[in-house]
PDB file of C-alpha atoms and ligand atoms in Angstrom:
ATOM      1  CA  UNK A  13      48.268   6.699 167.693  1.00 45.00           C
ATOM      2  CA  UNK A  14      51.338   5.741 169.462  1.00 51.00           C
ATOM      3  CA  UNK A  15      53.609   2.977 168.544  1.00 53.00           C
ATOM      4  CA  UNK A  16      53.213   0.919 170.996  1.00 49.00           C
ATOM      5  CA  UNK A  17      49.319   0.912 170.705  1.00 47.00           C
ATOM      6  CA  UNK A  18      50.665   0.407 166.780  1.00 43.00           C
ATOM      7  CA  UNK A  19      52.755  -2.792 168.091  1.00 48.00           C
ATOM      8  CA  UNK A  20      50.064  -4.061 170.844  1.00 44.00           C
ATOM      9  CA  UNK A  21      47.691  -4.387 167.345  1.00 43.00           C
ATOM     10  CA  UNK A  22      50.276  -5.969 165.236  1.00 38.00           C
ATOM     11  CA  UNK A  23      50.945  -8.611 167.707  1.00 41.00           C
ATOM     12  CA  UNK A  24      47.162  -9.066 167.813  1.00 44.00           C
ATOM     13  CA  UNK A  25      46.472  -9.186 164.203  1.00 40.00           C
ATOM     14  CA  UNK A  26      49.961 -12.069 164.132  1.00 40.00           C
ATOM     15  CA  UNK A  27      47.565 -14.531 166.147  1.00 45.00           C
ATOM     16  CA  UNK A  28      44.650 -13.679 164.764  1.00 43.00           C
ATOM     17  CA  UNK A  29      45.806 -15.119 161.564  1.00 40.00           C
ATOM     18  CA  UNK A  30      47.850 -18.124 163.068  1.00 41.00           C
ATOM     19  CA  UNK A  31      45.278 -20.259 164.476  1.00 41.00           C
ATOM     20  CA  UNK A  32      46.657 -23.262 163.054  1.00 42.00           C
ATOM     21  CA  UNK A  33      50.186 -23.085 163.569  1.00 44.00           C
ATOM     22  CA  UNK A  34      49.932 -21.708 167.178  1.00 47.00           C
ATOM     23  CA  UNK A  35      52.173 -24.126 169.367  1.00 48.00           C
ATOM     24  CA  UNK A  36      51.349 -25.953 172.323  1.00 48.00           C
ATOM     25  CA  UNK A  37      53.933 -23.517 174.286  1.00 47.00           C
ATOM     26  CA  UNK A  38      52.350 -20.412 172.093  1.00 48.00           C
ATOM     27  CA  UNK A  39      48.651 -21.793 172.926  1.00 48.00           C
ATOM     28  CA  UNK A  40      49.672 -21.781 176.854  1.00 50.00           C
ATOM     29  CA  UNK A  41      51.388 -18.445 176.999  1.00 47.00           C
ATOM     30  CA  UNK A  42      49.007 -16.765 175.998  1.00 49.00           C
ATOM     31  CA  UNK A  43      48.087 -14.089 178.192  1.00 52.00           C
ATOM     32  CA  UNK A  44      45.268 -11.759 178.452  1.00 54.00           C
ATOM     33  CA  UNK A  45      41.179 -11.681 179.170  1.00 62.00           C
ATOM     34  CA  UNK A  46      39.414 -13.710 181.167  1.00 84.00           C
ATOM     35  CA  UNK A  47      38.599 -17.138 179.090  1.00 93.00           C
ATOM     36  CA  UNK A  48      36.691 -18.934 181.651  1.00 97.00           C
ATOM     37  CA  UNK A  49      32.731 -18.206 182.300  1.00 97.00           C
ATOM     38  CA  UNK A  50      32.189 -17.098 185.692  1.00 97.00           C
ATOM     39  CA  UNK A  51      28.940 -18.209 186.780  1.00 98.00           C
ATOM     40  CA  UNK A  52      26.698 -17.514 189.333  1.00 98.00           C
ATOM     41  CA  UNK A  53      22.645 -18.957 190.831  1.00 97.00           C
ATOM     42  CA  UNK A  54      21.270 -16.498 188.683  1.00 97.00           C
ATOM     43  CA  UNK A  55      23.215 -17.425 185.146  1.00 98.00           C
ATOM     44  CA  UNK A  56      24.426 -21.098 186.223  1.00 98.00           C
ATOM     45  CA  UNK A  57      21.518 -23.481 184.373  1.00 98.00           C
ATOM     46  CA  UNK A  58      20.063 -20.629 181.901  1.00 98.00           C
ATOM     47  CA  UNK A  59      23.979 -20.713 180.102  1.00 97.00           C
ATOM     48  CA  UNK A  60      24.633 -24.094 180.676  1.00 98.00           C
ATOM     49  CA  UNK A  61      20.879 -25.240 179.282  1.00 97.00           C
ATOM     50  CA  UNK A  62      22.431 -23.404 176.218  1.00 97.00           C
ATOM     51  CA  UNK A  63      25.184 -23.991 175.599  1.00 96.00           C
ATOM     52  CA  UNK A  64      26.301 -25.605 172.460  1.00 94.00           C
ATOM     53  CA  UNK A  65      29.175 -27.389 174.082  1.00 96.00           C
ATOM     54  CA  UNK A  66      29.855 -31.070 174.455  1.00 95.00           C
ATOM     55  CA  UNK A  67      30.806 -30.767 177.701  1.00 97.00           C
ATOM     56  CA  UNK A  68      31.071 -28.332 180.394  1.00 98.00           C
ATOM     57  CA  UNK A  69      34.097 -28.396 182.798  1.00 98.00           C
ATOM     58  CA  UNK A  70      32.961 -26.396 186.458  1.00 98.00           C
ATOM     59  CA  UNK A  71      35.263 -25.616 188.778  1.00 98.00           C
ATOM     60  CA  UNK A  72      34.074 -24.579 192.626  1.00 98.00           C
ATOM     61  CA  UNK A  73      36.620 -22.668 194.283  1.00 98.00           C
ATOM     62  CA  UNK A  74      36.606 -19.346 197.428  1.00 98.00           C
ATOM     63  CA  UNK A  75      37.965 -16.252 195.949  1.00 96.00           C
ATOM     64  CA  UNK A  76      39.952 -17.032 199.119  1.00 97.00           C
ATOM     65  CA  UNK A  77      41.781 -19.687 199.375  1.00 96.00           C
ATOM     66  CA  UNK A  78      45.162 -19.664 198.404  1.00 96.00           C
ATOM     67  CA  UNK A  79      45.449 -22.761 196.490  1.00 96.00           C
ATOM     68  CA  UNK A  80      42.413 -21.884 194.388  1.00 96.00           C
ATOM     69  CA  UNK A  81      44.396 -18.032 193.782  1.00 96.00           C
ATOM     70  CA  UNK A  82      47.319 -20.768 192.361  1.00 95.00           C
ATOM     71  CA  UNK A  83      45.852 -22.571 190.333  1.00 96.00           C
ATOM     72  CA  UNK A  84      43.331 -19.605 188.464  1.00 96.00           C
ATOM     73  CA  UNK A  85      46.343 -19.583 185.701  1.00 95.00           C
ATOM     74  CA  UNK A  86      46.956 -22.717 185.094  1.00 96.00           C
ATOM     75  CA  UNK A  87      43.061 -23.282 184.803  1.00 97.00           C
ATOM     76  CA  UNK A  88      43.038 -19.803 182.487  1.00 95.00           C
ATOM     77  CA  UNK A  89      45.717 -22.104 180.231  1.00 95.00           C
ATOM     78  CA  UNK A  90      43.294 -24.434 179.862  1.00 96.00           C
ATOM     79  CA  UNK A  91      40.386 -22.111 179.396  1.00 96.00           C
ATOM     80  CA  UNK A  92      41.913 -20.329 176.264  1.00 94.00           C
ATOM     81  CA  UNK A  93      42.255 -23.763 174.330  1.00 94.00           C
ATOM     82  CA  UNK A  94      38.410 -24.397 174.413  1.00 95.00           C
ATOM     83  CA  UNK A  95      36.452 -20.547 175.810  1.00 93.00           C
ATOM     84  CA  UNK A  96      36.250 -17.520 173.786  1.00 87.00           C
ATOM     85  CA  UNK A  97      37.136 -16.007 169.971  1.00 83.00           C
ATOM     86  CA  UNK A  98      40.415 -17.150 169.756  1.00 85.00           C
ATOM     87  CA  UNK A  99      40.450 -20.881 170.990  1.00 91.00           C
ATOM     88  CA  UNK A 100      41.745 -24.075 169.154  1.00 91.00           C
ATOM     89  CA  UNK A 101      39.253 -25.967 169.987  1.00 91.00           C
ATOM     90  CA  UNK A 102      36.170 -24.171 170.035  1.00 90.00           C
ATOM     91  CA  UNK A 103      32.479 -25.618 170.728  1.00 90.00           C
ATOM     92  CA  UNK A 104      33.807 -28.587 172.395  1.00 94.00           C
ATOM     93  CA  UNK A 105      34.143 -27.803 176.159  1.00 97.00           C
ATOM     94  CA  UNK A 106      33.130 -24.657 177.901  1.00 97.00           C
ATOM     95  CA  UNK A 107      34.667 -24.109 180.742  1.00 97.00           C
ATOM     96  CA  UNK A 108      33.416 -22.428 184.141  1.00 98.00           C
ATOM     97  CA  UNK A 109      33.351 -21.490 187.463  1.00 98.00           C
ATOM     98  CA  UNK A 110      31.421 -20.750 190.357  1.00 98.00           C
ATOM     99  CA  UNK A 111      32.655 -19.111 193.270  1.00 98.00           C
ATOM    100  CA  UNK A 112      30.968 -20.351 196.747  1.00 98.00           C
ATOM    101  CA  UNK A 113      32.249 -18.410 199.042  1.00 98.00           C
ATOM    102  CA  UNK A 114      29.895 -15.993 197.827  1.00 98.00           C
ATOM    103  CA  UNK A 115      27.090 -16.811 199.385  1.00 98.00           C
ATOM    104  CA  UNK A 116      24.338 -16.326 197.009  1.00 98.00           C
ATOM    105  CA  UNK A 117      25.686 -19.681 195.456  1.00 98.00           C
ATOM    106  CA  UNK A 118      25.495 -21.861 198.410  1.00 98.00           C
ATOM    107  CA  UNK A 119      22.706 -23.639 196.986  1.00 98.00           C
ATOM    108  CA  UNK A 120      24.183 -24.203 193.785  1.00 98.00           C
ATOM    109  CA  UNK A 121      27.449 -25.101 195.883  1.00 98.00           C
ATOM    110  CA  UNK A 122      25.466 -27.663 198.185  1.00 98.00           C
ATOM    111  CA  UNK A 123      23.338 -29.267 194.734  1.00 97.00           C
ATOM    112  CA  UNK A 124      26.811 -29.834 193.316  1.00 97.00           C
ATOM    113  CA  UNK A 125      28.330 -31.888 196.841  1.00 96.00           C
ATOM    114  CA  UNK A 126      31.126 -29.117 196.710  1.00 97.00           C
ATOM    115  CA  UNK A 127      33.655 -31.175 199.264  1.00 94.00           C
ATOM    116  CA  UNK A 128      36.424 -29.145 199.261  1.00 96.00           C
ATOM    117  CA  UNK A 129      38.586 -25.860 196.433  1.00 97.00           C
ATOM    118  CA  UNK A 130      38.653 -25.769 193.779  1.00 97.00           C
ATOM    119  CA  UNK A 131      36.995 -29.055 192.043  1.00 97.00           C
ATOM    120  CA  UNK A 132      36.602 -29.327 189.256  1.00 98.00           C
ATOM    121  CA  UNK A 133      33.349 -31.429 187.664  1.00 97.00           C
ATOM    122  CA  UNK A 134      33.202 -32.725 183.755  1.00 97.00           C
ATOM    123  CA  UNK A 135      29.959 -33.470 182.190  1.00 97.00           C
ATOM    124  CA  UNK A 136      27.223 -32.404 179.647  1.00 97.00           C
ATOM    125  CA  UNK A 137      26.131 -28.949 180.479  1.00 97.00           C
ATOM    126  CA  UNK A 138      22.641 -29.841 179.905  1.00 96.00           C
ATOM    127  CA  UNK A 139      23.386 -32.090 182.643  1.00 96.00           C
ATOM    128  CA  UNK A 140      24.757 -28.993 184.317  1.00 97.00           C
ATOM    129  CA  UNK A 141      21.888 -27.594 183.641  1.00 97.00           C
ATOM    130  CA  UNK A 142      19.739 -28.093 187.208  1.00 88.00           C
ATOM    131  CA  UNK A 143      21.203 -30.865 187.963  1.00 94.00           C
ATOM    132  CA  UNK A 144      22.498 -32.316 190.878  1.00 94.00           C
ATOM    133  CA  UNK A 145      25.396 -34.599 191.800  1.00 95.00           C
ATOM    134  CA  UNK A 146      26.314 -36.749 195.189  1.00 93.00           C
ATOM    135  CA  UNK A 147      29.147 -38.319 195.229  1.00 91.00           C
ATOM    136  CA  UNK A 148      27.766 -41.322 197.576  1.00 89.00           C
ATOM    137  CA  UNK A 149      25.658 -42.330 194.709  1.00 86.00           C
ATOM    138  CA  UNK A 150      26.135 -43.760 191.528  1.00 74.00           C
ATOM    139  CA  UNK A 151      25.750 -42.119 188.689  1.00 71.00           C
ATOM    140  CA  UNK A 152      27.843 -41.724 185.367  1.00 76.00           C
ATOM    141  CA  UNK A 153      26.702 -38.122 183.894  1.00 90.00           C
ATOM    142  CA  UNK A 154      29.438 -36.096 186.166  1.00 95.00           C
ATOM    143  CA  UNK A 155      33.062 -37.309 187.028  1.00 94.00           C
ATOM    144  CA  UNK A 156      35.085 -35.904 189.239  1.00 95.00           C
ATOM    145  CA  UNK A 157      38.360 -34.208 187.124  1.00 97.00           C
ATOM    146  CA  UNK A 158      40.775 -35.649 190.413  1.00 91.00           C
ATOM    147  CA  UNK A 159      44.323 -34.608 188.157  1.00 90.00           C
ATOM    148  CA  UNK A 160      43.920 -31.739 187.019  1.00 90.00           C
ATOM    149  CA  UNK A 161      46.431 -29.868 189.383  1.00 91.00           C
ATOM    150  CA  UNK A 162      48.053 -27.749 186.556  1.00 96.00           C
ATOM    151  CA  UNK A 163      47.295 -26.994 183.224  1.00 96.00           C
ATOM    152  CA  UNK A 164      49.331 -29.948 181.441  1.00 96.00           C
ATOM    153  CA  UNK A 165      47.548 -32.442 183.729  1.00 97.00           C
ATOM    154  CA  UNK A 166      44.419 -30.956 183.801  1.00 97.00           C
ATOM    155  CA  UNK A 167      44.431 -31.328 179.590  1.00 95.00           C
ATOM    156  CA  UNK A 168      46.462 -34.649 179.680  1.00 95.00           C
ATOM    157  CA  UNK A 169      42.785 -35.765 181.610  1.00 96.00           C
ATOM    158  CA  UNK A 170      40.436 -34.291 179.006  1.00 96.00           C
ATOM    159  CA  UNK A 171      42.510 -35.689 176.383  1.00 95.00           C
ATOM    160  CA  UNK A 172      42.097 -39.499 177.975  1.00 94.00           C
ATOM    161  CA  UNK A 173      38.210 -38.583 178.663  1.00 93.00           C
ATOM    162  CA  UNK A 174      37.660 -37.654 175.304  1.00 91.00           C
ATOM    163  CA  UNK A 175      39.607 -40.180 173.224  1.00 88.00           C
ATOM    164  CA  UNK A 176      41.719 -38.349 171.141  1.00 82.00           C
ATOM    165  CA  UNK A 177      44.910 -35.916 171.161  1.00 80.00           C
ATOM    166  CA  UNK A 178      44.016 -32.280 171.481  1.00 74.00           C
ATOM    167  CA  UNK A 179      47.375 -30.626 171.891  1.00 68.00           C
TER     168      UNK A 179
HETATM  169  C1  NAG B1230      25.658 -13.447 188.367  1.00 51.04           C
HETATM  170  O1  NAG B1230      26.363 -13.203 187.132  1.00 51.04           O
HETATM  171  C2  NAG B1230      25.779 -11.586 185.939  1.00 51.04           C
HETATM  172  C3  NAG B1230      26.848 -12.470 185.192  1.00 51.04           C
HETATM  173  O2  NAG B1230      28.118 -12.168 185.357  1.00 51.04           O
HETATM  174  C4  NAG B1230      25.640 -11.097 186.894  1.00 51.04           C
HETATM  175  O3  NAG B1230      25.886 -10.077 185.883  1.00 51.04           O
HETATM  176  C5  NAG B1230      25.204 -11.234 188.265  1.00 51.04           C
HETATM  177  O4  NAG B1230      25.264  -9.652 188.531  1.00 51.04           O
HETATM  178  C6  NAG B1230      25.356 -11.877 188.918  1.00 51.04           C
HETATM  179  N1  NAG B1230      24.793 -12.029 190.046  1.00 51.04           N
HETATM  180  C7  NAG B1230      23.975 -11.853 190.936  1.00 51.04           C
HETATM  181  C8  NAG B1230      22.861 -11.654 192.390  1.00 51.04           C
HETATM  182  O5  NAG B1230      25.260 -10.872 191.209  1.00 51.04           O
END
């Protein structure tokens, strides 16, 4: 084994044993695997119906959209707090995304009245499954996340929404 490999292994081991003592900066700077769950027409309802998480965030985006590309690392940073094996708050919020530029997802994105990219919607996973959202109708099941433009702002929004300081 190369020494580079061993160093990487050591870093991984250190991280896996230090989850309780991580600072905000550590957590937000962790890079690595994609923590966001990619959903599409075929997987969306089923995945969210089965999700044990209390809340879901769906990012409706378009892969060609420059604002979406800029936003990606921010959304990823926050997703790493909640999704995946190293989540600091596992089971609380599941963070997902749907590529609305993919034609197969057009109906799905229309169901949630996607009007711009990226658009973030908050709600219980079970309500997203087979659900729909129309901003013109009174509906308190879903809430658009108006200000999640950076990782910090998104975290602030989440902290306020659930009424406690997660990090
Ligand atoms: C939808 O996503 C799943 C899981 O990522 C993938 O296996 C599947 O091929 C996708 N569906 C289509 C029609 O591309």
